[in-house]
Coordinates of C-alpha atoms and ligand atoms in Angstrom, one line a residue:
M1 CA -37.0 21.6 -15.1
T2 CA -36.5 21.1 -18.8
V3 CA -34.7 24.3 -19.0
L4 CA -32.6 23.4 -15.9
R5 CA -31.8 19.9 -17.3
S6 CA -30.7 21.3 -20.7
S7 CA -28.6 23.9 -19.0
F8 CA -26.8 21.2 -17.0
T9 CA -26.3 18.9 -20.1
Q10 CA -24.6 22.0 -21.7
L11 CA -22.6 22.4 -18.5
A12 CA -21.4 18.7 -18.9
R13 CA -20.4 19.4 -22.5
N14 CA -18.7 22.6 -21.5
T15 CA -16.9 21.0 -18.7
C16 CA -15.3 18.3 -20.8
N17 CA -14.0 20.9 -23.3
A18 CA -13.0 23.6 -20.8
T19 CA -9.7 24.9 -19.8
P20 CA -8.5 23.6 -16.4
T21 CA -9.6 26.8 -14.5
K22 CA -13.0 26.9 -16.3
K23 CA -13.5 23.3 -15.6
I24 CA -13.1 23.7 -11.9
A25 CA -15.6 26.5 -11.9
L26 CA -18.0 24.5 -13.9
N27 CA -17.5 21.3 -11.8
T28 CA -18.1 23.3 -8.5
A29 CA -21.3 24.7 -10.0
A30 CA -22.4 21.2 -10.9
S31 CA -21.3 20.0 -7.4
L32 CA -23.4 22.6 -5.7
Y33 CA -26.3 21.8 -7.9
S34 CA -26.3 18.1 -7.1
Q35 CA -25.3 18.3 -3.5
R36 CA -23.7 14.9 -2.3
R37 CA -25.6 12.4 -4.5
S38 CA -23.0 10.1 -6.0
I39 CA -24.3 10.2 -9.7
S40 CA -26.4 13.2 -10.6
A41 CA -29.1 13.2 -13.1
F42 CA -26.7 14.8 -15.5
G43 CA -24.0 12.1 -15.2
Y44 CA -21.9 14.0 -12.8
T45 CA -20.2 11.9 -10.1
Q46 CA -20.0 13.4 -6.7
A47 CA -16.7 12.5 -5.0
G48 CA -15.1 13.0 -1.6
A49 CA -11.3 13.0 -1.0
L50 CA -8.9 13.4 1.9
V51 CA -6.6 16.0 0.6
Y52 CA -3.6 18.0 1.9
H53 CA -2.2 21.4 1.0
S54 CA 1.1 21.4 2.8
Y55 CA 3.2 18.8 4.7
G56 CA 3.0 17.9 8.4
P57 CA 1.2 15.6 10.8
P58 CA -1.5 13.8 8.6
T59 CA -4.4 14.3 11.1
E60 CA -3.7 18.0 11.1
K61 CA -3.0 18.3 7.4
L62 CA -5.7 16.2 5.8
S63 CA -9.2 17.5 5.2
L64 CA -12.3 16.1 3.4
H65 CA -13.0 17.9 0.2
H66 CA -16.1 17.3 -2.0
Y67 CA -16.0 17.8 -5.8
S68 CA -17.7 16.6 -8.8
I69 CA -16.3 14.6 -11.7
P70 CA -17.8 15.3 -15.2
P71 CA -19.2 12.4 -17.4
A72 CA -16.3 10.2 -18.7
Y73 CA -15.3 11.8 -22.1
G74 CA -12.9 10.5 -24.8
N75 CA -10.1 8.4 -23.0
E76 CA -11.5 9.0 -19.5
I77 CA -12.6 6.2 -17.2
T78 CA -14.6 7.1 -14.0
V79 CA -13.8 4.8 -11.2
K80 CA -15.3 4.2 -7.8
F81 CA -12.9 3.0 -5.0
L82 CA -13.7 -0.3 -3.2
A83 CA -10.9 -0.3 -0.7
S84 CA -7.6 1.6 0.0
P85 CA -5.2 0.8 2.7
I86 CA -3.4 3.2 5.0
N87 CA 0.4 2.3 4.7
P88 CA 3.3 3.9 6.7
A89 CA 4.6 5.3 3.4
D90 CA 1.4 7.3 2.9
I91 CA 1.8 8.8 6.3
N92 CA 5.5 9.7 5.6
Q93 CA 4.4 11.2 2.3
I94 CA 2.1 13.6 4.0
E95 CA 4.7 14.4 6.7
G96 CA 6.9 15.4 3.8
V97 CA 9.7 12.9 4.7
Y98 CA 9.0 10.5 1.8
P99 CA 10.9 11.1 -1.4
S100 CA 8.0 10.5 -3.7
K101 CA 5.5 13.3 -3.4
P102 CA 2.5 13.9 -5.7
E103 CA 2.2 17.3 -7.4
L104 CA 0.0 19.7 -5.5
T105 CA -2.6 21.0 -7.9
R106 CA -6.1 22.7 -8.1
N107 CA -7.4 20.0 -10.3
L108 CA -10.1 19.1 -7.8
G109 CA -11.3 22.6 -7.3
T110 CA -9.6 23.2 -4.0
A111 CA -8.9 26.8 -3.1
E112 CA -5.2 26.0 -2.5
P113 CA -3.2 23.5 -4.5
A114 CA -3.8 20.0 -3.0
A115 CA -3.0 16.4 -3.3
V116 CA -5.1 13.3 -2.5
G117 CA -3.6 11.0 0.2
G118 CA -2.9 7.3 -0.3
N119 CA -1.1 5.3 -2.9
E120 CA -2.7 1.9 -3.0
G121 CA -6.2 0.7 -3.7
V122 CA -8.7 -1.1 -5.8
V123 CA -11.4 0.5 -7.9
E124 CA -14.4 -0.5 -9.9
V125 CA -15.1 1.1 -13.4
V126 CA -18.3 3.0 -13.4
A127 CA -18.2 4.8 -16.7
V128 CA -15.9 4.8 -19.8
G129 CA -15.4 7.5 -22.4
G130 CA -16.1 6.8 -26.0
K131 CA -12.5 6.3 -27.0
V132 CA -11.6 3.8 -24.2
Q133 CA -11.1 0.3 -25.4
G134 CA -10.8 -2.9 -23.5
W135 CA -12.5 -1.5 -20.4
K136 CA -16.1 -1.8 -19.3
K137 CA -18.3 -0.9 -16.4
G138 CA -17.8 -3.3 -13.6
D139 CA -14.1 -4.0 -14.3
W140 CA -11.8 -3.8 -11.2
A141 CA -8.4 -2.4 -11.2
I142 CA -5.4 -1.3 -9.1
M143 CA -3.1 1.5 -9.6
R144 CA 0.0 0.9 -11.9
S145 CA 2.0 3.5 -10.0
T146 CA 2.1 5.3 -6.7
K147 CA 1.0 8.9 -6.3
F148 CA -2.5 8.4 -7.7
G149 CA -4.2 9.5 -4.6
T150 CA -6.4 6.7 -3.4
W151 CA -8.2 8.0 -0.3
R152 CA -11.1 9.2 -2.3
T153 CA -14.5 7.8 -3.2
H154 CA -14.2 8.3 -7.0
A155 CA -11.7 9.4 -9.6
S156 CA -11.2 10.1 -13.1
A157 CA -8.4 8.0 -14.7
T158 CA -7.0 6.8 -17.9
A159 CA -6.4 3.1 -19.0
E160 CA -2.6 3.7 -18.6
Q161 CA -3.0 4.3 -15.0
L162 CA -4.8 1.2 -14.2
L163 CA -4.0 -2.5 -14.1
K164 CA -7.0 -4.8 -14.4
V165 CA -7.5 -7.3 -11.7
P166 CA -10.1 -10.1 -11.3
S167 CA -13.6 -8.8 -10.8
D168 CA -15.3 -12.3 -10.8
G169 CA -15.3 -12.7 -6.9
S170 CA -12.2 -14.9 -6.9
V171 CA -10.3 -12.3 -5.0
T172 CA -11.6 -9.9 -2.4
P173 CA -11.4 -6.1 -2.5
I174 CA -9.1 -6.2 0.5
Q175 CA -6.7 -8.6 -1.3
A176 CA -6.7 -6.5 -4.4
A177 CA -6.2 -3.3 -2.5
T178 CA -3.3 -4.5 -0.6
I179 CA -1.4 -6.6 -3.3
S180 CA 0.8 -4.1 -5.0
V181 CA 2.9 -2.8 -2.3
N182 CA 3.6 -5.2 0.6
P183 CA 3.4 -8.8 -1.1
C184 CA 5.2 -7.4 -4.1
T185 CA 8.0 -6.0 -2.0
A186 CA 8.4 -9.2 0.0
Y187 CA 8.4 -11.3 -3.4
R188 CA 11.2 -9.1 -4.9
M189 CA 13.4 -9.1 -1.8
L190 CA 13.4 -12.8 -1.5
K191 CA 14.0 -13.3 -5.2
D192 CA 16.4 -10.6 -6.4
F193 CA 19.3 -10.3 -3.9
V194 CA 20.4 -13.9 -2.8
P195 CA 19.5 -16.9 -4.9
L196 CA 18.1 -18.8 -1.9
K197 CA 17.5 -22.5 -2.5
E198 CA 14.9 -24.6 -0.8
G199 CA 15.8 -25.2 2.7
E200 CA 17.9 -22.1 3.0
W201 CA 17.2 -19.4 5.6
F202 CA 16.4 -15.8 5.8
I203 CA 16.0 -13.5 8.8
Q204 CA 13.7 -10.5 9.1
N205 CA 12.6 -7.9 11.6
G206 CA 9.1 -6.2 11.6
A207 CA 8.0 -9.8 10.8
N208 CA 4.5 -9.0 11.8
S209 CA 4.2 -6.1 9.3
G210 CA 2.4 -6.5 6.0
V211 CA 5.6 -7.0 4.2
G212 CA 6.9 -9.4 7.0
R213 CA 3.8 -11.5 6.9
A214 CA 4.0 -11.8 3.0
A215 CA 7.7 -12.8 3.2
I216 CA 6.9 -15.6 5.8
Q217 CA 4.2 -17.0 3.6
L218 CA 6.1 -16.7 0.2
G219 CA 9.1 -18.2 2.0
R220 CA 7.0 -21.1 3.1
I221 CA 5.5 -21.6 -0.4
W222 CA 9.0 -21.5 -1.9
G223 CA 10.5 -23.9 0.6
L224 CA 12.6 -21.2 2.4
K225 CA 13.0 -21.1 6.2
S226 CA 12.6 -17.9 8.2
I227 CA 13.7 -16.4 11.4
N228 CA 11.3 -13.8 12.4
V229 CA 11.9 -10.9 14.8
V230 CA 9.1 -8.9 16.4
R231 CA 9.0 -6.4 19.2
D232 CA 8.1 -7.8 22.7
R233 CA 4.6 -7.4 23.9
P234 CA 2.3 -8.7 26.6
D235 CA 0.5 -11.1 24.1
I236 CA 3.7 -12.3 22.4
D237 CA 2.8 -15.9 22.5
E238 CA -0.4 -15.1 20.6
L239 CA 1.6 -13.3 17.9
R240 CA 4.2 -16.1 17.8
E241 CA 1.4 -18.7 17.2
E242 CA -0.1 -16.5 14.5
L243 CA 3.2 -16.1 12.6
E244 CA 4.0 -19.8 13.0
G245 CA 0.6 -20.5 11.5
L246 CA 1.6 -18.5 8.4
G247 CA 4.8 -20.6 8.1
A248 CA 7.4 -18.9 10.4
D249 CA 10.1 -21.4 11.4
L250 CA 11.2 -19.4 14.4
V251 CA 9.7 -16.2 16.0
I252 CA 11.9 -14.2 18.4
T253 CA 11.8 -10.8 20.1
D254 CA 14.3 -8.0 19.5
K255 CA 15.5 -8.7 23.0
E256 CA 16.3 -12.4 22.1
L257 CA 18.0 -11.3 18.9
S258 CA 20.3 -9.1 21.0
D259 CA 21.1 -11.8 23.4
K260 CA 24.5 -13.7 22.9
S261 CA 22.9 -17.0 23.0
I262 CA 21.1 -16.4 19.7
K263 CA 24.3 -17.3 17.7
S264 CA 24.4 -20.8 18.9
R265 CA 20.5 -21.1 18.5
I266 CA 20.7 -20.1 14.9
E267 CA 23.8 -22.4 14.3
R268 CA 21.6 -25.2 15.8
I269 CA 18.3 -24.6 13.9
T270 CA 20.0 -24.0 10.6
G271 CA 22.0 -27.2 10.9
G272 CA 25.2 -25.0 10.7
K273 CA 24.1 -23.7 7.3
G274 CA 23.7 -20.1 8.6
V275 CA 21.5 -17.3 7.2
G276 CA 22.3 -15.7 3.9
L277 CA 19.6 -12.9 3.7
A278 CA 18.3 -10.4 6.2
L279 CA 15.2 -8.2 5.5
N280 CA 15.3 -4.9 7.5
C281 CA 12.0 -3.0 8.2
V282 CA 13.2 -1.3 11.2
G283 CA 16.7 0.1 11.2
G284 CA 18.6 1.1 14.4
D285 CA 20.0 -1.6 16.8
S286 CA 17.5 -4.2 15.3
A287 CA 19.2 -3.9 11.9
T288 CA 22.7 -4.2 13.3
N289 CA 21.7 -7.4 15.2
L290 CA 20.2 -8.9 12.0
M291 CA 23.6 -8.3 10.4
R292 CA 25.5 -9.8 13.3
N293 CA 23.6 -13.1 12.6
L294 CA 24.3 -13.3 9.0
K295 CA 26.8 -15.8 7.7
H296 CA 30.1 -14.7 5.8
G297 CA 29.1 -12.9 2.7
G298 CA 25.4 -12.4 3.7
K299 CA 23.3 -9.6 2.5
I300 CA 20.9 -7.2 4.3
V301 CA 18.2 -5.5 2.3
T302 CA 16.7 -2.4 4.0
Y303 CA 13.2 -1.5 2.8
G304 CA 11.7 0.2 5.9
A305 CA 12.8 2.6 8.7
M306 CA 10.1 2.1 11.3
A307 CA 12.3 2.9 14.2
K308 CA 13.5 6.2 12.6
K309 CA 17.1 5.4 13.5
P310 CA 19.9 5.0 11.0
V311 CA 21.3 1.6 10.0
T312 CA 24.8 1.2 11.6
V313 CA 27.3 -1.3 10.3
P314 CA 30.2 -2.2 12.6
A315 CA 33.4 -2.2 10.5
S316 CA 34.1 -5.7 11.7
L317 CA 31.1 -7.0 9.7
F318 CA 32.4 -5.5 6.5
I319 CA 36.0 -6.6 7.0
F320 CA 35.7 -10.1 8.6
K321 CA 32.3 -11.2 7.2
N322 CA 32.1 -9.4 4.0
I323 CA 28.5 -8.4 4.7
S324 CA 26.9 -6.2 1.9
C325 CA 24.1 -3.7 2.4
H326 CA 21.3 -3.1 -0.2
G327 CA 18.1 -1.2 -0.4
F328 CA 14.8 -1.9 -2.2
W329 CA 11.9 0.4 -3.2
V330 CA 9.0 -1.1 -4.9
S331 CA 7.7 2.0 -6.3
V332 CA 10.8 2.5 -8.6
W333 CA 11.0 -1.3 -9.4
S334 CA 7.3 -1.2 -10.5
D335 CA 7.8 1.8 -12.7
M336 CA 10.9 0.1 -14.2
Y337 CA 9.4 -3.3 -14.8
P338 CA 5.6 -2.9 -15.6
K339 CA 5.3 -6.3 -17.3
E340 CA 7.1 -8.2 -14.7
K341 CA 4.9 -6.4 -12.1
E342 CA 1.8 -7.6 -13.8
E343 CA 3.1 -11.2 -13.9
M344 CA 3.9 -11.0 -10.2
V345 CA 0.6 -9.5 -9.2
N346 CA -1.2 -12.3 -11.1
E347 CA 1.1 -14.9 -9.6
I348 CA 0.2 -13.7 -6.0
F349 CA -3.5 -13.7 -6.9
E350 CA -3.2 -17.3 -7.8
L351 CA -1.8 -18.0 -4.4
Y352 CA -4.7 -16.0 -2.8
K353 CA -7.2 -18.0 -4.9
S354 CA -5.6 -21.4 -3.9
G355 CA -5.9 -20.5 -0.2
Q356 CA -2.0 -20.7 0.1
F357 CA -1.6 -16.9 0.9
K358 CA -3.5 -15.2 3.6
D359 CA -4.6 -11.6 3.9
V360 CA -3.0 -9.3 6.3
P361 CA -5.2 -8.6 9.4
I362 CA -7.2 -5.5 8.8
E363 CA -9.5 -3.1 10.6
K364 CA -12.1 -1.7 8.2
A365 CA -12.7 2.1 8.3
I366 CA -16.1 2.4 6.4
W367 CA -16.2 5.5 4.1
K368 CA -19.8 6.5 3.2
D369 CA -21.1 9.3 1.0
D370 CA -21.9 11.2 4.1
S371 CA -18.9 10.3 6.3
E372 CA -17.5 13.1 8.4
Q373 CA -13.9 14.1 8.2
S374 CA -13.4 13.4 11.8
E375 CA -14.5 9.7 11.4
L376 CA -12.0 9.2 8.5
L377 CA -9.1 10.9 10.4
K378 CA -9.6 8.4 13.3
A379 CA -8.4 5.6 10.9
I380 CA -5.4 7.7 9.9
E381 CA -4.6 8.2 13.6
K382 CA -5.0 4.6 14.6
S383 CA -2.6 3.5 11.7
Q384 CA 0.1 5.4 13.5
T385 CA -0.2 3.7 16.7
G386 CA 2.6 1.1 17.4
F387 CA 1.5 -2.5 18.4
G388 CA -1.8 -1.9 16.5
G389 CA -1.8 -5.4 15.0
K390 CA -4.1 -4.6 12.2
K391 CA -3.7 -2.5 9.0
Q392 CA -6.3 0.2 8.7
V393 CA -8.1 0.0 5.4
F394 CA -10.8 2.4 4.0
V395 CA -13.6 0.3 2.7
F396 CA -16.0 2.3 0.6
D397 CA -19.8 2.1 1.0
T398 CA -20.7 4.7 -1.5
K399 CA -23.2 4.8 -4.4
Ligands
LIG1 N1 10.8 -0.1 0.3 C1 9.5 -0.5 -0.1 O1 9.4 -0.7 -1.3 C2 8.6 -0.7 0.8 C3 7.4 -1.3 0.5 C4 6.4 -1.6 1.5 C5 6.6 -1.2 2.7 N2 7.7 -0.5 3.1 C6 8.0 0.0 4.4 O2 8.0 -1.2 5.2 C7 7.6 -0.9 6.5 C8 6.5 -1.8 6.9 O3 5.3 -1.4 6.1 P1 4.0 -2.3 6.2 O4 2.9 -1.7 5.4 O5 4.4 -3.7 6.1 O6 3.7 -2.1 7.7 P2 2.5 -2.4 8.7 O7 1.9 -3.6 8.2 O8 1.7 -1.2 8.9 O9 3.3 -2.8 10.0 C9 4.1 -1.8 10.7 C10 5.3 -2.7 11.3 O10 6.2 -1.8 11.9 C11 6.5 -2.2 13.3 N3 6.7 -1.0 13.9 C12 5.9 0.2 14.1 N4 6.5 1.1 14.9 C13 7.9 0.6 15.1 C14 9.0 1.1 15.8 N5 9.0 2.3 16.4 N6 10.0 0.2 16.0 C15 10.0 -1.0 15.5 N7 9.0 -1.4 14.7 C16 7.9 -0.7 14.6 C17 5.1 -2.8 13.6 O11 5.4 -3.6 14.7 P3 4.6 -3.5 16.2 O12 3.5 -4.5 16.0 O13 5.6 -4.0 17.1 O14 4.1 -2.1 16.3 C18 4.8 -3.5 12.4 O15 5.6 -4.7 12.3 C19 7.3 0.6 6.6 O16 8.4 1.4 6.9 C20 7.0 0.8 4.9 O17 7.2 2.3 4.6 C21 8.7 -0.2 2.2

């Protein structure tokens, strides 16, 4: 055993200093040795990740890969995931139809170059290398940028990739894991395009989405009024009540939005002020109908394309109403304004802590050390079902 231990201690040292190819071989050897225990006797962390090698339907392209992470060395920080949501953009990324794609590499010891799915999540620090400053075991963090690959149990990161978040129990892992994409997108779209004042109105479709729910709540907190469009469904009254509970002033269906009577209804509820901003999650007819109900000079901001149909603008809306069309992508914004992103995240955490801002409804997909690929892929499949009502989130129950 002494001989074995020393040979693996040597292996750990060798791995840290090895070239990438040699490192994979050594990692694989250590992984085989310690099987699937999370932390081996020699400081190796055993990890699992949902990886893909090529683009296409996620349930066909993703596979569960096991690998080992050598002890944190130098500037490395070993982290353990606590929760990672499955967002529509993650699905589009694996389908190959999303502009931001992580590089496919052999860094995790896969036979084919691969990337890890997922872009958002919260981690807990489990070990720090000798040169790391300002981080300690037990700290929590979210990813500063997308493309990190968050559908995995553990990872090796650097401080530059992580943004520290409260680990004192004041926010939950779900709140931290889902803060950086949806609430931040809603925040920026309400602030950056039209200087809406208290009492002024915005309209949005996909109002029951993660972004939509965040927009309703931020709007309520900032004194804005919202008209919220959702797809019709058998339990529409339940959904209407739920969104009104978050602060929605009016909840209507796509069908009601397309009805001629909506114009006078909007005129009436806004007291003739009209609506200056539209947030478009859907595209197609739904987007056109949002625009038809904007006042002169109104702006539409497109951030999603759930209907997978183009945004069509009748010429009359450009000519006679001077409507302007804009787009927003939080990934680019976050990379351009890291300091402002940090401030915004902290502001939203304060809203969570004070109970003013509620979590998006979620369904937990528990990921254990011995979870099977098929169990994990069920959550991916569920996330793609329309009218699902709840965001699928991997919640990790690993060592
Ligand atoms: N640009 C950005 O920076 C940015 C940031 C965040 C999110 N997004 C995008 O925003 C969208 C929503 O993301 P999310 O995470 O908030 O979504 P989510 O919570 O998973 O909710 C999905 C939403 O899409 C609706 N939907 C699904 N299929 C639809 C269809 N065929 N036609 C119309 N509506 C449909 C759902 O309504 P039902 O209940 O009726 O199914 C629900 O409102 C996605 O397109 C995402 O990529 C963009």
